mmCIF file of C-alpha atoms in Angstrom:
data_model
loop_
_atom_site.group_PDB
_atom_site.id
_atom_site.type_symbol
_atom_site.label_atom_id
_atom_site.label_comp_id
_atom_site.label_asym_id
_atom_site.label_seq_id
_atom_site.Cartn_x
_atom_site.Cartn_y
_atom_site.Cartn_z
ATOM 1 C CA UNK A 18 1.941 28.056 75.464
ATOM 2 C CA UNK A 19 4.781 26.068 74.085
ATOM 3 C CA UNK A 20 2.603 23.081 73.490
ATOM 4 C CA UNK A 21 0.118 25.204 71.669
ATOM 5 C CA UNK A 22 2.685 26.389 69.121
ATOM 6 C CA UNK A 23 3.862 22.853 68.577
ATOM 7 C CA UNK A 24 0.297 21.774 67.873
ATOM 8 C CA UNK A 25 -0.288 24.757 65.551
ATOM 9 C CA UNK A 26 3.038 24.102 63.621
ATOM 10 C CA UNK A 27 2.108 20.467 63.288
ATOM 11 C CA UNK A 28 -1.363 21.355 62.188
ATOM 12 C CA UNK A 29 0.060 23.679 59.395
ATOM 13 C CA UNK A 30 2.513 21.179 57.962
ATOM 14 C CA UNK A 31 -0.190 18.645 57.883
ATOM 15 C CA UNK A 32 -2.505 20.962 55.994
ATOM 16 C CA UNK A 33 0.324 21.845 53.553
ATOM 17 C CA UNK A 34 0.976 18.290 52.818
ATOM 18 C CA UNK A 35 -2.628 17.076 52.715
ATOM 19 C CA UNK A 36 -3.733 19.719 50.228
ATOM 20 C CA UNK A 37 -1.604 18.713 47.188
ATOM 21 C CA UNK A 38 -2.165 14.797 48.205
ATOM 22 C CA UNK A 39 -5.892 15.190 48.181
ATOM 23 C CA UNK A 40 -5.845 16.990 44.785
ATOM 24 C CA UNK A 41 -3.018 14.910 42.865
ATOM 25 C CA UNK A 42 -2.028 11.291 43.161
ATOM 26 C CA UNK A 43 1.439 10.652 41.620
ATOM 27 C CA UNK A 44 2.386 6.959 41.191
ATOM 28 C CA UNK A 45 5.833 5.532 41.300
ATOM 29 C CA UNK A 46 7.267 8.324 43.593
ATOM 30 C CA UNK A 47 7.385 11.075 40.703
ATOM 31 C CA UNK A 48 9.901 13.740 41.514
ATOM 32 C CA UNK A 49 7.919 16.579 43.176
ATOM 33 C CA UNK A 50 10.421 19.115 41.835
ATOM 34 C CA UNK A 51 9.582 17.841 38.308
ATOM 35 C CA UNK A 52 5.896 17.392 38.503
ATOM 36 C CA UNK A 53 4.395 20.752 38.845
ATOM 37 C CA UNK A 54 0.676 20.144 38.655
ATOM 38 C CA UNK A 55 -1.155 22.757 36.490
ATOM 39 C CA UNK A 56 -4.813 23.858 36.438
ATOM 40 C CA UNK A 57 -6.822 21.297 34.135
ATOM 41 C CA UNK A 58 -4.432 18.562 34.735
ATOM 42 C CA UNK A 59 -5.856 14.939 35.287
ATOM 43 C CA UNK A 60 -5.263 14.277 39.030
ATOM 44 C CA UNK A 61 -3.339 10.850 38.866
ATOM 45 C CA UNK A 62 0.061 11.181 37.565
ATOM 46 C CA UNK A 63 2.823 8.835 36.772
ATOM 47 C CA UNK A 64 6.565 9.373 36.215
ATOM 48 C CA UNK A 65 9.163 8.048 33.665
ATOM 49 C CA UNK A 66 10.053 4.873 35.799
ATOM 50 C CA UNK A 67 6.468 4.016 36.163
ATOM 51 C CA UNK A 68 5.845 4.157 32.282
ATOM 52 C CA UNK A 69 9.024 2.342 31.490
ATOM 53 C CA UNK A 70 7.878 -0.906 33.435
ATOM 54 C CA UNK A 71 5.085 -1.002 30.589
ATOM 55 C CA UNK A 72 6.737 0.443 27.655
ATOM 56 C CA UNK A 73 8.172 -3.033 26.675
ATOM 57 C CA UNK A 74 7.905 -5.682 24.168
ATOM 58 C CA UNK A 75 6.035 -8.173 24.089
ATOM 59 C CA UNK A 76 3.309 -5.597 25.095
ATOM 60 C CA UNK A 77 1.760 -6.540 28.469
ATOM 61 C CA UNK A 78 -2.013 -7.349 27.973
ATOM 62 C CA UNK A 79 -3.245 -5.606 31.097
ATOM 63 C CA UNK A 80 -2.054 -2.084 30.166
ATOM 64 C CA UNK A 81 -2.397 0.224 27.192
ATOM 65 C CA UNK A 82 -0.245 3.218 26.763
ATOM 66 C CA UNK A 83 -1.976 5.978 24.672
ATOM 67 C CA UNK A 84 -0.397 8.750 22.603
ATOM 68 C CA UNK A 85 -2.709 11.785 22.623
ATOM 69 C CA UNK A 86 -0.778 13.719 20.053
ATOM 70 C CA UNK A 87 -1.379 14.269 16.351
ATOM 71 C CA UNK A 88 -0.678 11.295 14.155
ATOM 72 C CA UNK A 89 1.448 12.264 11.128
ATOM 73 C CA UNK A 90 3.325 15.342 12.766
ATOM 74 C CA UNK A 91 4.100 13.638 16.194
ATOM 75 C CA UNK A 92 3.173 9.933 16.667
ATOM 76 C CA UNK A 93 4.590 8.678 13.259
ATOM 77 C CA UNK A 94 8.167 9.965 13.484
ATOM 78 C CA UNK A 95 8.620 9.271 17.401
ATOM 79 C CA UNK A 96 6.639 7.767 20.173
ATOM 80 C CA UNK A 97 6.924 5.528 23.377
ATOM 81 C CA UNK A 98 7.144 1.829 22.170
ATOM 82 C CA UNK A 99 3.818 -0.122 22.499
ATOM 83 C CA UNK A 100 1.731 3.093 22.697
ATOM 84 C CA UNK A 101 -1.216 3.294 20.452
ATOM 85 C CA UNK A 102 -2.343 6.561 18.983
ATOM 86 C CA UNK A 103 -5.595 8.176 19.711
ATOM 87 C CA UNK A 104 -5.235 11.886 18.842
ATOM 88 C CA UNK A 105 -7.352 13.827 21.499
ATOM 89 C CA UNK A 106 -9.028 15.756 18.661
ATOM 90 C CA UNK A 107 -10.072 12.247 17.343
ATOM 91 C CA UNK A 108 -10.977 10.617 20.539
ATOM 92 C CA UNK A 109 -14.692 10.245 20.173
ATOM 93 C CA UNK A 110 -14.256 8.882 16.632
ATOM 94 C CA UNK A 111 -11.619 6.387 17.856
ATOM 95 C CA UNK A 112 -13.284 5.452 21.244
ATOM 96 C CA UNK A 113 -13.739 1.818 19.700
ATOM 97 C CA UNK A 114 -9.901 1.192 19.856
ATOM 98 C CA UNK A 115 -9.844 1.454 23.759
ATOM 99 C CA UNK A 116 -9.811 -1.901 25.502
ATOM 100 C CA UNK A 117 -13.094 -3.491 26.140
ATOM 101 C CA UNK A 118 -12.139 -4.155 29.973
ATOM 102 C CA UNK A 119 -12.701 -0.854 31.718
ATOM 103 C CA UNK A 120 -10.339 -1.975 34.497
ATOM 104 C CA UNK A 121 -7.260 -2.001 32.041
ATOM 105 C CA UNK A 122 -4.577 0.394 33.062
ATOM 106 C CA UNK A 123 -4.542 3.386 30.633
ATOM 107 C CA UNK A 124 -1.509 5.616 30.421
ATOM 108 C CA UNK A 125 -1.951 8.765 28.574
ATOM 109 C CA UNK A 126 0.898 10.945 27.564
ATOM 110 C CA UNK A 127 1.554 13.902 24.951
ATOM 111 C CA UNK A 128 4.166 16.496 24.364
ATOM 112 C CA UNK A 129 5.217 17.446 27.897
ATOM 113 C CA UNK A 130 4.110 19.862 30.659
ATOM 114 C CA UNK A 131 2.626 22.442 28.323
ATOM 115 C CA UNK A 132 0.502 19.888 26.571
ATOM 116 C CA UNK A 133 -3.034 19.270 27.748
ATOM 117 C CA UNK A 134 -3.990 16.595 25.183
ATOM 118 C CA UNK A 135 -3.311 13.602 27.470
ATOM 119 C CA UNK A 136 -5.213 15.233 30.377
ATOM 120 C CA UNK A 137 -8.145 16.027 28.226
ATOM 121 C CA UNK A 138 -8.109 12.325 26.856
ATOM 122 C CA UNK A 139 -7.833 10.918 30.384
ATOM 123 C CA UNK A 140 -10.917 12.829 31.616
ATOM 124 C CA UNK A 141 -12.925 11.666 28.475
ATOM 125 C CA UNK A 142 -11.865 8.142 29.193
ATOM 126 C CA UNK A 143 -13.056 8.493 32.889
ATOM 127 C CA UNK A 144 -16.338 9.544 31.691
ATOM 128 C CA UNK A 145 -16.628 6.322 29.744
ATOM 129 C CA UNK A 146 -16.162 4.272 32.870
ATOM 130 C CA UNK A 147 -12.649 3.429 32.828
ATOM 131 C CA UNK A 148 -11.323 3.025 36.344
ATOM 132 C CA UNK A 149 -7.630 2.790 36.286
ATOM 133 C CA UNK A 150 -6.183 5.894 34.197
ATOM 134 C CA UNK A 151 -2.903 7.689 34.609
ATOM 135 C CA UNK A 152 -1.127 10.644 32.756
ATOM 136 C CA UNK A 153 2.523 10.698 32.190
ATOM 137 C CA UNK A 154 2.689 14.389 32.177
ATOM 138 C CA UNK A 155 6.315 14.792 31.062
ATOM 139 C CA UNK A 156 5.450 12.744 28.019
ATOM 140 C CA UNK A 157 7.491 12.012 25.072
ATOM 141 C CA UNK A 158 10.220 14.816 25.247
ATOM 142 C CA UNK A 159 11.338 13.363 28.715
ATOM 143 C CA UNK A 160 11.103 9.795 27.496
ATOM 144 C CA UNK A 161 13.849 10.509 24.888
ATOM 145 C CA UNK A 162 15.669 12.873 27.240
ATOM 146 C CA UNK A 163 16.103 10.003 29.723
ATOM 147 C CA UNK A 164 17.773 7.910 27.286
ATOM 148 C CA UNK A 165 15.178 5.533 26.319
ATOM 149 C CA UNK A 166 14.774 4.385 22.806
ATOM 150 C CA UNK A 167 11.851 5.876 20.603
ATOM 151 C CA UNK A 168 9.650 4.160 18.132
ATOM 152 C CA UNK A 169 8.219 5.087 14.667
ATOM 153 C CA UNK A 170 4.967 3.780 12.825
ATOM 154 C CA UNK A 171 5.057 1.463 9.893
ATOM 155 C CA UNK A 172 3.502 4.314 7.753
ATOM 156 C CA UNK A 173 6.380 6.493 8.614
ATOM 157 C CA UNK A 174 8.919 3.766 7.314
ATOM 158 C CA UNK A 175 7.044 3.572 4.094
ATOM 159 C CA UNK A 176 7.523 7.492 3.854
ATOM 160 C CA UNK A 177 11.234 7.221 4.337
ATOM 161 C CA UNK A 178 11.462 4.529 2.007
ATOM 162 C CA UNK A 179 9.428 6.215 -0.716
ATOM 163 C CA UNK A 180 11.614 9.435 -0.126
ATOM 164 C CA UNK A 181 14.787 7.395 -0.260
ATOM 165 C CA UNK A 182 15.937 8.882 3.008
ATOM 166 C CA UNK A 183 19.390 7.975 4.278
ATOM 167 C CA UNK A 184 18.945 5.169 6.854
ATOM 168 C CA UNK A 185 19.338 1.375 7.398
ATOM 169 C CA UNK A 186 16.208 -0.684 8.078
ATOM 170 C CA UNK A 187 16.974 -3.966 9.944
ATOM 171 C CA UNK A 188 15.008 -7.217 10.323
ATOM 172 C CA UNK A 189 15.915 -8.686 13.574
ATOM 173 C CA UNK A 190 13.881 -11.939 12.934
ATOM 174 C CA UNK A 191 15.483 -15.309 12.080
ATOM 175 C CA UNK A 192 16.577 -15.191 8.476
ATOM 176 C CA UNK A 193 15.467 -18.469 6.939
ATOM 177 C CA UNK A 194 12.370 -18.952 8.846
ATOM 178 C CA UNK A 195 11.031 -15.333 8.702
ATOM 179 C CA UNK A 196 13.098 -12.938 6.631
ATOM 180 C CA UNK A 197 13.562 -15.006 3.598
ATOM 181 C CA UNK A 198 9.693 -15.754 3.477
ATOM 182 C CA UNK A 199 8.780 -12.021 3.478
ATOM 183 C CA UNK A 200 10.280 -8.763 4.627
ATOM 184 C CA UNK A 201 10.005 -5.105 4.329
ATOM 185 C CA UNK A 202 11.427 -4.064 0.887
ATOM 186 C CA UNK A 203 15.038 -2.669 1.445
ATOM 187 C CA UNK A 204 15.480 -4.330 4.828
ATOM 188 C CA UNK A 205 18.915 -6.014 5.530
ATOM 189 C CA UNK A 206 18.677 -9.232 7.756
ATOM 190 C CA UNK A 207 20.567 -9.080 11.052
ATOM 191 C CA UNK A 208 18.962 -11.690 13.252
ATOM 192 C CA UNK A 209 19.078 -10.673 16.927
ATOM 193 C CA UNK A 210 20.496 -14.184 17.861
ATOM 194 C CA UNK A 211 23.641 -13.572 15.484
ATOM 195 C CA UNK A 212 23.892 -9.713 16.332
ATOM 196 C CA UNK A 213 27.213 -9.859 17.926
ATOM 197 C CA UNK A 214 28.637 -11.977 15.153
ATOM 198 C CA UNK A 215 27.285 -9.952 12.108
ATOM 199 C CA UNK A 216 26.756 -6.476 13.499
ATOM 200 C CA UNK A 217 30.407 -5.257 12.433
ATOM 201 C CA UNK A 218 29.884 -6.353 8.777
ATOM 202 C CA UNK A 219 26.216 -5.547 8.259
ATOM 203 C CA UNK A 220 25.930 -2.283 10.110
ATOM 204 C CA UNK A 221 27.091 0.996 8.767
ATOM 205 C CA UNK A 222 30.555 2.575 9.907
ATOM 206 C CA UNK A 223 29.041 5.909 10.489
ATOM 207 C CA UNK A 224 27.447 5.789 13.983
ATOM 208 C CA UNK A 225 25.139 8.792 13.119
ATOM 209 C CA UNK A 226 23.412 6.683 10.573
ATOM 210 C CA UNK A 227 19.582 6.312 11.440
ATOM 211 C CA UNK A 228 18.833 2.500 12.266
ATOM 212 C CA UNK A 229 15.355 1.338 12.452
ATOM 213 C CA UNK A 230 14.949 -2.110 13.756
ATOM 214 C CA UNK A 231 11.561 -4.281 13.307
ATOM 215 C CA UNK A 232 10.533 -7.819 13.988
ATOM 216 C CA UNK A 233 7.096 -9.607 14.253
ATOM 217 C CA UNK A 234 4.950 -7.205 15.888
ATOM 218 C CA UNK A 235 3.988 -6.218 19.375
ATOM 219 C CA UNK A 236 4.482 -9.691 20.671
ATOM 220 C CA UNK A 237 8.000 -9.841 19.452
ATOM 221 C CA UNK A 238 11.110 -8.340 21.618
ATOM 222 C CA UNK A 239 13.980 -9.161 18.994
ATOM 223 C CA UNK A 240 13.852 -5.675 17.648
ATOM 224 C CA UNK A 241 13.882 -3.985 21.011
ATOM 225 C CA UNK A 242 16.682 -6.212 22.044
ATOM 226 C CA UNK A 243 18.846 -5.518 18.933
ATOM 227 C CA UNK A 244 18.344 -1.773 19.157
ATOM 228 C CA UNK A 245 19.634 -1.644 22.673
ATOM 229 C CA UNK A 246 22.601 -3.497 21.448
ATOM 230 C CA UNK A 247 23.247 -1.086 18.726
ATOM 231 C CA UNK A 248 23.031 1.784 21.269
ATOM 232 C CA UNK A 249 25.860 0.193 23.369
ATOM 233 C CA UNK A 250 27.936 -0.058 20.011
ATOM 234 C CA UNK A 251 27.609 3.906 19.850
ATOM 235 C CA UNK A 252 24.924 4.303 17.406
ATOM 236 C CA UNK A 253 23.125 7.491 18.298
ATOM 237 C CA UNK A 254 19.923 7.458 16.147
ATOM 238 C CA UNK A 255 18.391 4.210 16.926
ATOM 239 C CA UNK A 256 14.552 3.525 16.926
ATOM 240 C CA UNK A 257 12.185 0.480 16.887
ATOM 241 C CA UNK A 258 9.026 -0.220 14.728
ATOM 242 C CA UNK A 259 7.071 -2.062 17.039
ATOM 243 C CA UNK A 260 4.343 -3.239 14.698
ATOM 244 C CA UNK A 261 7.015 -4.615 12.322
ATOM 245 C CA UNK A 262 6.439 -6.764 9.357
ATOM 246 C CA UNK A 263 2.996 -8.052 10.199
ATOM 247 C CA UNK A 264 1.474 -4.524 9.807
ATOM 248 C CA UNK A 265 3.620 -3.772 6.839
ATOM 249 C CA UNK A 266 2.085 -6.787 5.167
ATOM 250 C CA UNK A 267 -1.366 -5.872 6.161
ATOM 251 C CA UNK A 268 -1.152 -2.315 4.858
ATOM 252 C CA UNK A 269 1.024 -2.566 1.814
ATOM 253 C CA UNK A 270 1.073 -6.413 1.032
ATOM 254 C CA UNK A 271 3.544 -9.060 1.500
ATOM 255 C CA UNK A 272 7.260 -7.903 1.016
ATOM 256 C CA UNK A 273 9.873 -9.441 -1.211
ATOM 257 C CA UNK A 274 11.349 -12.984 -0.386
ATOM 258 C CA UNK A 275 14.764 -14.400 -0.649
ATOM 259 C CA UNK A 276 13.724 -16.661 -3.403
ATOM 260 C CA UNK A 277 12.347 -13.542 -5.232
ATOM 261 C CA UNK A 278 15.767 -11.653 -5.290
ATOM 262 C CA UNK A 279 16.704 -10.357 -8.707
ATOM 263 C CA UNK A 280 19.341 -12.404 -10.527
ATOM 264 C CA UNK A 281 22.843 -10.844 -10.921
ATOM 265 C CA UNK A 282 23.354 -9.806 -14.659
ATOM 266 C CA UNK A 283 27.101 -10.063 -15.619
ATOM 267 C CA UNK A 284 28.519 -7.313 -17.582
ATOM 268 C CA UNK A 285 30.832 -7.566 -20.776
ATOM 269 C CA UNK A 286 33.801 -7.957 -18.778
ATOM 270 C CA UNK A 287 34.593 -10.938 -16.787
ATOM 271 C CA UNK A 288 33.836 -10.742 -13.007
ATOM 272 C CA UNK A 289 31.688 -7.625 -13.480
ATOM 273 C CA UNK A 290 28.030 -6.895 -12.700
ATOM 274 C CA UNK A 291 25.989 -4.368 -14.633
ATOM 275 C CA UNK A 292 25.088 -1.084 -13.069
ATOM 276 C CA UNK A 293 21.474 -1.777 -13.825
ATOM 277 C CA UNK A 294 21.522 -5.153 -12.134
ATOM 278 C CA UNK A 295 23.330 -4.013 -9.044
ATOM 279 C CA UNK A 296 20.915 -1.111 -8.481
ATOM 280 C CA UNK A 297 17.866 -3.269 -8.795
ATOM 281 C CA UNK A 298 19.108 -5.870 -6.367
ATOM 282 C CA UNK A 299 20.265 -2.972 -4.103
ATOM 283 C CA UNK A 300 16.914 -1.354 -4.133
ATOM 284 C CA UNK A 301 14.780 -4.710 -4.028
ATOM 285 C CA UNK A 302 16.726 -7.072 -2.180
ATOM 286 C CA UNK A 303 19.821 -5.706 -0.640
ATOM 287 C CA UNK A 304 20.230 -8.523 1.594
ATOM 288 C CA UNK A 305 20.837 -11.045 -1.029
ATOM 289 C CA UNK A 306 24.478 -9.895 -1.567
ATOM 290 C CA UNK A 307 27.403 -8.658 0.303
ATOM 291 C CA UNK A 308 28.928 -5.245 -0.635
ATOM 292 C CA UNK A 309 32.330 -4.749 0.332
ATOM 293 C CA UNK A 310 33.975 -1.343 -0.254
ATOM 294 C CA UNK A 311 37.725 -1.710 -0.844
ATOM 295 C CA UNK A 312 38.634 1.871 -0.655
ATOM 296 C CA UNK A 313 40.720 3.375 2.202
ATOM 297 C CA UNK A 314 38.844 4.100 5.497
ATOM 298 C CA UNK A 315 39.184 7.804 5.137
ATOM 299 C CA UNK A 316 37.435 7.719 1.696
ATOM 300 C CA UNK A 317 34.739 5.603 3.196
ATOM 301 C CA UNK A 318 34.093 8.031 5.796
ATOM 302 C CA UNK A 319 32.766 10.441 3.117
ATOM 303 C CA UNK A 320 30.193 7.997 1.967
ATOM 304 C CA UNK A 321 29.409 4.330 0.792
ATOM 305 C CA UNK A 322 26.519 2.145 0.090
ATOM 306 C CA UNK A 323 24.147 1.409 3.129
ATOM 307 C CA UNK A 324 25.216 -1.867 4.709
ATOM 308 C CA UNK A 325 28.529 -2.038 2.940
ATOM 309 C CA UNK A 326 31.575 -3.425 4.729
ATOM 310 C CA UNK A 327 34.907 -1.793 4.642
ATOM 311 C CA UNK A 328 37.985 -3.885 3.747
ATOM 312 C CA UNK A 329 40.841 -1.929 2.149
ATOM 313 C CA UNK A 330 42.304 -3.535 -1.000
ATOM 314 C CA UNK A 331 45.598 -3.922 0.683
ATOM 315 C CA UNK A 332 43.840 -5.944 3.576
ATOM 316 C CA UNK A 333 41.833 -8.295 1.240
ATOM 317 C CA UNK A 334 44.570 -10.836 0.941
ATOM 318 C CA UNK A 335 45.190 -11.358 4.691
ATOM 319 C CA UNK A 336 41.475 -11.313 5.343
ATOM 320 C CA UNK A 337 40.095 -13.462 2.635
ATOM 321 C CA UNK A 338 38.929 -16.139 5.116
ATOM 322 C CA UNK A 339 36.569 -13.254 6.538
ATOM 323 C CA UNK A 340 34.624 -13.008 3.207
ATOM 324 C CA UNK A 341 31.330 -14.925 3.482
ATOM 325 C CA UNK A 342 30.548 -17.947 1.250
ATOM 326 C CA UNK A 343 26.647 -17.971 1.594
ATOM 327 C CA UNK A 344 25.757 -15.137 -0.842
ATOM 328 C CA UNK A 345 27.465 -13.340 -3.850
ATOM 329 C CA UNK A 346 29.916 -10.546 -2.938
ATOM 330 C CA UNK A 347 30.228 -7.293 -4.818
ATOM 331 C CA UNK A 348 33.384 -5.266 -4.480
ATOM 332 C CA UNK A 349 33.244 -1.540 -5.103
ATOM 333 C CA UNK A 350 35.422 1.423 -5.141
ATOM 334 C CA UNK A 351 35.416 4.858 -6.954
ATOM 335 C CA UNK A 352 36.469 3.856 -10.429
ATOM 336 C CA UNK A 353 36.420 0.001 -10.768
ATOM 337 C CA UNK A 354 40.247 -0.488 -10.509
ATOM 338 C CA UNK A 355 40.550 -1.764 -6.874
ATOM 339 C CA UNK A 356 37.361 -3.614 -6.903
ATOM 340 C CA UNK A 357 38.367 -5.398 -9.932
ATOM 341 C CA UNK A 358 41.761 -6.211 -8.325
ATOM 342 C CA UNK A 359 39.792 -7.547 -5.265
ATOM 343 C CA UNK A 360 37.783 -10.053 -7.616
ATOM 344 C CA UNK A 361 41.016 -11.468 -9.167
ATOM 345 C CA UNK A 362 42.733 -11.759 -5.784
ATOM 346 C CA UNK A 363 39.552 -13.660 -4.402
ATOM 347 C CA UNK A 364 39.237 -15.932 -7.514
ATOM 348 C CA UNK A 365 42.817 -16.909 -7.040
ATOM 349 C CA UNK A 366 42.951 -17.342 -3.141
ATOM 350 C CA UNK A 367 39.554 -18.667 -2.629
ATOM 351 C CA UNK A 368 37.844 -19.852 -5.996
ATOM 352 C CA UNK A 369 34.646 -20.842 -4.189
ATOM 353 C CA UNK A 370 33.594 -17.313 -3.616
ATOM 354 C CA UNK A 371 31.017 -15.713 -5.881
ATOM 355 C CA UNK A 372 32.527 -12.166 -6.539
ATOM 356 C CA UNK A 373 31.755 -9.306 -8.856
ATOM 357 C CA UNK A 374 32.808 -5.848 -9.127
ATOM 358 C CA UNK A 375 31.229 -2.706 -11.075
ATOM 359 C CA UNK A 376 33.284 -1.306 -13.810
ATOM 360 C CA UNK A 377 32.059 2.216 -12.959
ATOM 361 C CA UNK A 378 32.602 5.560 -11.878
ATOM 362 C CA UNK A 379 30.874 5.841 -8.491
ATOM 363 C CA UNK A 380 30.377 9.005 -6.197
ATOM 364 C CA UNK A 381 28.967 8.956 -2.723
ATOM 365 C CA UNK A 382 27.586 11.619 -0.435
ATOM 366 C CA UNK A 383 27.963 11.246 3.349
ATOM 367 C CA UNK A 384 24.049 11.040 3.547
ATOM 368 C CA UNK A 385 24.041 7.721 1.644
ATOM 369 C CA UNK A 386 23.021 9.120 -1.908
ATOM 370 C CA UNK A 387 25.236 8.144 -4.780
ATOM 371 C CA UNK A 388 25.650 8.411 -8.597
ATOM 372 C CA UNK A 389 26.956 5.534 -10.847
ATOM 373 C CA UNK A 390 28.275 6.069 -14.369
ATOM 374 C CA UNK A 391 28.909 2.757 -16.217
ATOM 375 C CA UNK A 392 32.036 2.771 -18.435
ATOM 376 C CA UNK A 393 31.723 1.866 -21.929
#
């Protein structure tokens, strides 16, 4: 009788485990407590760790991650790096964008547990003959929750630039060989190979400033590497633009070159730059100059120019050797007094420096906006 009860118990346990295993295949040891299969879900699921193996740059050839969410509202402002966007509602129209090889690993995802778009698309791909399909059911929300860096599209960057949104756009490619020959307008050059050396002077002091890194497209990992370094420095709003400059040039034409940077127009007073000249350079070729804010740190915390470095006026003399010699320097402050003094000091201590200041009243807001009124 005892042996009969043991056999029955063993059979019951086997049945309990066999049912879900027969219905769902969860790759990469997905947490059973996290993955709660729902009616209508695709049967082959993967977890965050599985996706992270393939959401890398350069993009693996044998894998395609697919975001099934709407383009403008969801994919553009945030998606898993290396993913392509085929909204489920547009699947039939965009099916030609799927890989030709039906054995390619396809990983679909959308907006988490309550989102069926990725499952619907997976079934559609299966009907087309694709044989290696998975769904990341937790989707983009969990990707970010787990601490991974998100990605944005090139059109989204264009939108931010058009809106003059507060952000810093960073080109991680080599400066002379790539950046100087064409870059996204408004970007600063911070080559990944020089990140540790230049980050302190080129990245903003406010660690909550949105940072967007790009390089040479899906075959380039420089932007991803730099983004990870920025996160380690404490920046909290870091994303990458995986398609980078190649797609920008394709969609919107070649960007400005270093040779095409606007020339500095000097003001009436010796050592000054006109407000119009500064604003043109700051808008079209910000990386062609160094901006040094000579106000006190507490003043700078309330706002300054994107990419500006803070060296308080009282520290300029002892830190004169830190000032770069490869590009013109524009000193700024709130009214022109301290910045003018910085120019005088630099010319006395290090005449080889090309230094300028604005004789103007400048007011900043913490989001990066500013107003400049030139003095007459």
